[in-house]
Short mmCIF file of C-alpha atoms in Angstrom, two decimals:
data_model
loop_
_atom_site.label_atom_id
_atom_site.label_comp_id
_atom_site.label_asym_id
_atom_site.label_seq_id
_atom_site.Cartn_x
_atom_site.Cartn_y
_atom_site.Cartn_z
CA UNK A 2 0.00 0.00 0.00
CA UNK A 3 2.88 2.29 0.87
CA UNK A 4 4.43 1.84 -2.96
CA UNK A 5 0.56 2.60 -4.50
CA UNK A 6 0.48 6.31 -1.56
CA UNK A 7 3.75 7.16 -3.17
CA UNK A 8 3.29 6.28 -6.90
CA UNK A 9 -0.27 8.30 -6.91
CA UNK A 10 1.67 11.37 -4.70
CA UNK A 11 3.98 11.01 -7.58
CA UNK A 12 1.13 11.12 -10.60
CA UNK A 13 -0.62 14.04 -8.58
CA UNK A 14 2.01 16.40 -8.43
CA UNK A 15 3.70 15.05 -12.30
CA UNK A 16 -0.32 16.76 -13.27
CA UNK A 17 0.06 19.74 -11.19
CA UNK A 18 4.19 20.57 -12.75
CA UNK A 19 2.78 20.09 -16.19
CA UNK A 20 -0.30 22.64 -16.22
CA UNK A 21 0.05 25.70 -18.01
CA UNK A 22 -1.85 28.06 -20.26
CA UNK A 23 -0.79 29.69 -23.22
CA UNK A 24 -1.29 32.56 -25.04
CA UNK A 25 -0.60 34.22 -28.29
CA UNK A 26 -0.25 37.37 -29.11
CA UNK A 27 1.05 38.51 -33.12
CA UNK A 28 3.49 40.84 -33.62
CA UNK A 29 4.04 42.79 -36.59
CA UNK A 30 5.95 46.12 -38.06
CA UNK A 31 6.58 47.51 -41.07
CA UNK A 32 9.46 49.71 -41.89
CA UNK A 33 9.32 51.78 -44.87
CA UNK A 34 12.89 52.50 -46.28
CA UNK A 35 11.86 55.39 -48.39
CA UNK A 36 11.34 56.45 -45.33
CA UNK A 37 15.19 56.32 -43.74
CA UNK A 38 17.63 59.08 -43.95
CA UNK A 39 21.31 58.19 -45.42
CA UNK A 40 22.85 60.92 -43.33
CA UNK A 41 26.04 60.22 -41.16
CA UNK A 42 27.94 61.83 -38.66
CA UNK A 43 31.40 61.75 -38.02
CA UNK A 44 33.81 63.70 -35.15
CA UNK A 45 37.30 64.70 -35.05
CA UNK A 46 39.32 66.42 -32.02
CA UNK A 47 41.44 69.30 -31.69
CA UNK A 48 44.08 67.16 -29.33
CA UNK A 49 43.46 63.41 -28.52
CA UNK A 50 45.49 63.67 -25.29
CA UNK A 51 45.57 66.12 -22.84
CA UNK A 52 48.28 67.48 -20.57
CA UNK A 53 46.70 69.68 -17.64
CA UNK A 54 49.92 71.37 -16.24
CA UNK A 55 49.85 71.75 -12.19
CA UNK A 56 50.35 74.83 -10.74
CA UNK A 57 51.61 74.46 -7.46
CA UNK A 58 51.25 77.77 -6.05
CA UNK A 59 47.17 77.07 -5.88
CA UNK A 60 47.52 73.22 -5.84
CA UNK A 61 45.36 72.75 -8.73
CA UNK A 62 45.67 71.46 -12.16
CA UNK A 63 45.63 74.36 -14.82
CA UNK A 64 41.88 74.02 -17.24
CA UNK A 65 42.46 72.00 -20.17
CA UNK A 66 40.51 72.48 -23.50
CA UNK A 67 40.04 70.73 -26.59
CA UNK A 68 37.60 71.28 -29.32
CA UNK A 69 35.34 68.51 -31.14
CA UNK A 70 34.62 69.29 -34.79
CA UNK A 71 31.16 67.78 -36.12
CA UNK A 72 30.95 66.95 -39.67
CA UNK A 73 28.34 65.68 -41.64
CA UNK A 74 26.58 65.03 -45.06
CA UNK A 75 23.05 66.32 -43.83
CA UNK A 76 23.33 69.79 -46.94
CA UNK A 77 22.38 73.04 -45.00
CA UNK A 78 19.78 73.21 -47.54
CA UNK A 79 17.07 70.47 -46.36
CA UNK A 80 15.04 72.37 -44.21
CA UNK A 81 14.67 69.74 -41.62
CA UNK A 82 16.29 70.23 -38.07
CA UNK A 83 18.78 68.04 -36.58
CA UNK A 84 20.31 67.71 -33.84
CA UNK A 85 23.09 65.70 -31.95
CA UNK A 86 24.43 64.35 -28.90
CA UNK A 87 27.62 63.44 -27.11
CA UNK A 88 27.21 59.63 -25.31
CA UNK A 89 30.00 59.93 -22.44
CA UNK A 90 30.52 56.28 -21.75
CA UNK A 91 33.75 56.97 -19.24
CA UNK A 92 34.51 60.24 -17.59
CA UNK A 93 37.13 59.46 -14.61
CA UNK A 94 40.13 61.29 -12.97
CA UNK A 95 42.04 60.42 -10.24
CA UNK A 96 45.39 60.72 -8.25
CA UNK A 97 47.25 57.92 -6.84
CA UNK A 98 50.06 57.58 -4.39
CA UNK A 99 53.77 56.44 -6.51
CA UNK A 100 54.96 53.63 -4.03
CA UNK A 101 51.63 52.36 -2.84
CA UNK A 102 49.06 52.88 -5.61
CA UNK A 103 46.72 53.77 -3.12
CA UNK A 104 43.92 56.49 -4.50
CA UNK A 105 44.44 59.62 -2.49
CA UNK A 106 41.89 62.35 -4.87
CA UNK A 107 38.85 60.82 -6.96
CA UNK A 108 36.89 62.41 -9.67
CA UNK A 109 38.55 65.85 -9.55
CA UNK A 110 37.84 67.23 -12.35
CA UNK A 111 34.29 68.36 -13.85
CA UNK A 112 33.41 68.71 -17.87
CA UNK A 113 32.33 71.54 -19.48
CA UNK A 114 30.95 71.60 -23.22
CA UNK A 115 30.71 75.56 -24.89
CA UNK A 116 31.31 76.67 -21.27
CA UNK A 117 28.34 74.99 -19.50
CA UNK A 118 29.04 72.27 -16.81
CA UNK A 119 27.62 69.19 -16.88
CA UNK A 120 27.49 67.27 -13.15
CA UNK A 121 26.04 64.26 -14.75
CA UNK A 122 27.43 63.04 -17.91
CA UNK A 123 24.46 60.97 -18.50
CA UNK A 124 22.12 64.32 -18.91
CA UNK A 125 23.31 65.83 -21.44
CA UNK A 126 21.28 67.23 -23.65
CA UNK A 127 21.45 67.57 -27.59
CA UNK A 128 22.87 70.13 -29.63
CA UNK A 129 21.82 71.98 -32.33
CA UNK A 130 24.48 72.47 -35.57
CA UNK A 131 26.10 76.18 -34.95
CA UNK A 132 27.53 75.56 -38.92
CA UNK A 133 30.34 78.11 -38.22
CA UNK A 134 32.36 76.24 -40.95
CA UNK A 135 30.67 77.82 -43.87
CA UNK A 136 30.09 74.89 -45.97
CA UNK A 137 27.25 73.59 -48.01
CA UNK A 138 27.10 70.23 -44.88
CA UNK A 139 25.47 70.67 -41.29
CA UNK A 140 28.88 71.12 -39.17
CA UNK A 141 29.19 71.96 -35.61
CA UNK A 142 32.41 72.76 -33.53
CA UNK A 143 32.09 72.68 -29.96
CA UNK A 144 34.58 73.14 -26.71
CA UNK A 145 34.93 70.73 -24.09
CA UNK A 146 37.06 72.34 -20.76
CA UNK A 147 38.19 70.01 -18.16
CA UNK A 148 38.45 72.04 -14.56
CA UNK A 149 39.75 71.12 -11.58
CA UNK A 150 37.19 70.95 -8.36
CA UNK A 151 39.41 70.44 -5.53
CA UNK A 152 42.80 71.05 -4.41
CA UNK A 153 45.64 68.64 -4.38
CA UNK A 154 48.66 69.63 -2.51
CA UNK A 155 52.27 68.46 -3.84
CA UNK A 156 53.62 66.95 -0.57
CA UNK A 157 53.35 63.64 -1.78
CA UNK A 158 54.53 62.31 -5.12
CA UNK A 159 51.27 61.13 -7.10
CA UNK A 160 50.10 60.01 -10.25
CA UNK A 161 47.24 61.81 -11.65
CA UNK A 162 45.12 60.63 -14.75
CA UNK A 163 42.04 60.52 -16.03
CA UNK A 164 40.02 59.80 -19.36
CA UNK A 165 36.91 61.07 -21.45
CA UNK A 166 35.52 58.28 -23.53
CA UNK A 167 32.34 59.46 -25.56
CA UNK A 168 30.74 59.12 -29.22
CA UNK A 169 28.67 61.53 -31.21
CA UNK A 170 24.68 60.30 -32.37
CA UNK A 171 22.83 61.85 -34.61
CA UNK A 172 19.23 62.69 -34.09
CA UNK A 173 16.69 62.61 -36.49
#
C-alpha cells in the first residue's frame, strides 16, 4: 500500500508541474525605407590627449581644452532640423600615491561643453548644428574644458590621470 500512496503522490504532483496556459499574441511592423535618412555623422578632435599642467602655487591642475569638430553630409539646404548628442561612456580622474598605488583624490575634475558644466554626464542634452564652418554640410564645432574641483597639494609624489571616452549620435 505504501508503494501505491507514493506512486499516486507522484502522478498528482507530475499533473500539477505540467499545467500551463498559453497565449498568443502577433506581432508585426513595417518599416518603410523610403522612409530612412542616409545621413552620417562623423567627429574629429582638436588634441586626442591632454596634458593639464599643475600649478603648485594654488595646488590645482591648470583648465584644459580641446575642441570637437562635427561633420556631416546632412546639406544646409534640407530644411529639416537636426540635432546631436555626445554619449560619455567613461569620464574618470584620479590621483594615486607612486609607491603604494593607493587612491588619495577621486573624480577631480568636472566637464564643461561651450562653457556649461555638466554634473552628470548621463544628462546631457542635444545640440543643435552652430555651422560656423561655412560649408554647403550641417557642421558643428564645440569646446569641451576640463576644470579642476578640488585642491591637491604636492607633498606627496602622485600620479594623476584621467580619461573622457564618448561618441557623437545623430538625431533625427
Amino acid at each position: 500500500y505504501i508503494n501505491y500512496f507514493f506512486l499516486l503522490l507522484l502522478v498528482i504532483f507530475s499533473f500539477n508541474s505540467f499545467g500551463y496556459e498559453s497565449y498568443s499574441f502577433p506581432v508585426n511592423t513595417q518599416i518603410n525605407r523610403a522612409n530612412l535618412y542616409d545621413y552620417s555623422i562623423s567627429v574629429d578632435l582638436s588634441d586626442e590627449f591632454i596634458a593639464l599642467k599643475y600649478d603648485s602655487e594654488n595646488e590645482t591642475f591648470l583648465n584644459g581644452r580641446f575642441y570637437s569638430y562635427i561633420r556631416t553630409n546632412i546639406p544646409t539646404s534640407t530644411g529639416d532640423s537636426f540635432e546631436y548628442s555626445y554619449n560619455i561612456s567613461e569620464f574618470t580622474s584620479k590621483c594615486v600615491l607612486n609607491d603604494s598605488g593607493e587612491t588619495m583624490y577621486d573624480d577631480f575634475v568636472d566637464l564643461y561643453i561651450d562653457r556649461k558644466h555638466y554634473s552628470d554626464i548621463l544628462d546631457i542634452p542635444n545640440f543643435e548644428f552652430n555651422n560656423i564652418k561655412n560649408t554647403e554640410y550641417e557642421n558643428s564645432t564645440n569646446e569641451f574644458e576640463l576644470v579642476t574641483n578640488k585642491n591637491i597639494p604636492s607633498d606627496e609624489p602622485l600620479d594623476c590621470n584621467g580619461r573622457i571616452t564618448f561618441n557623437v549620435e545623430l538625431q533625427l
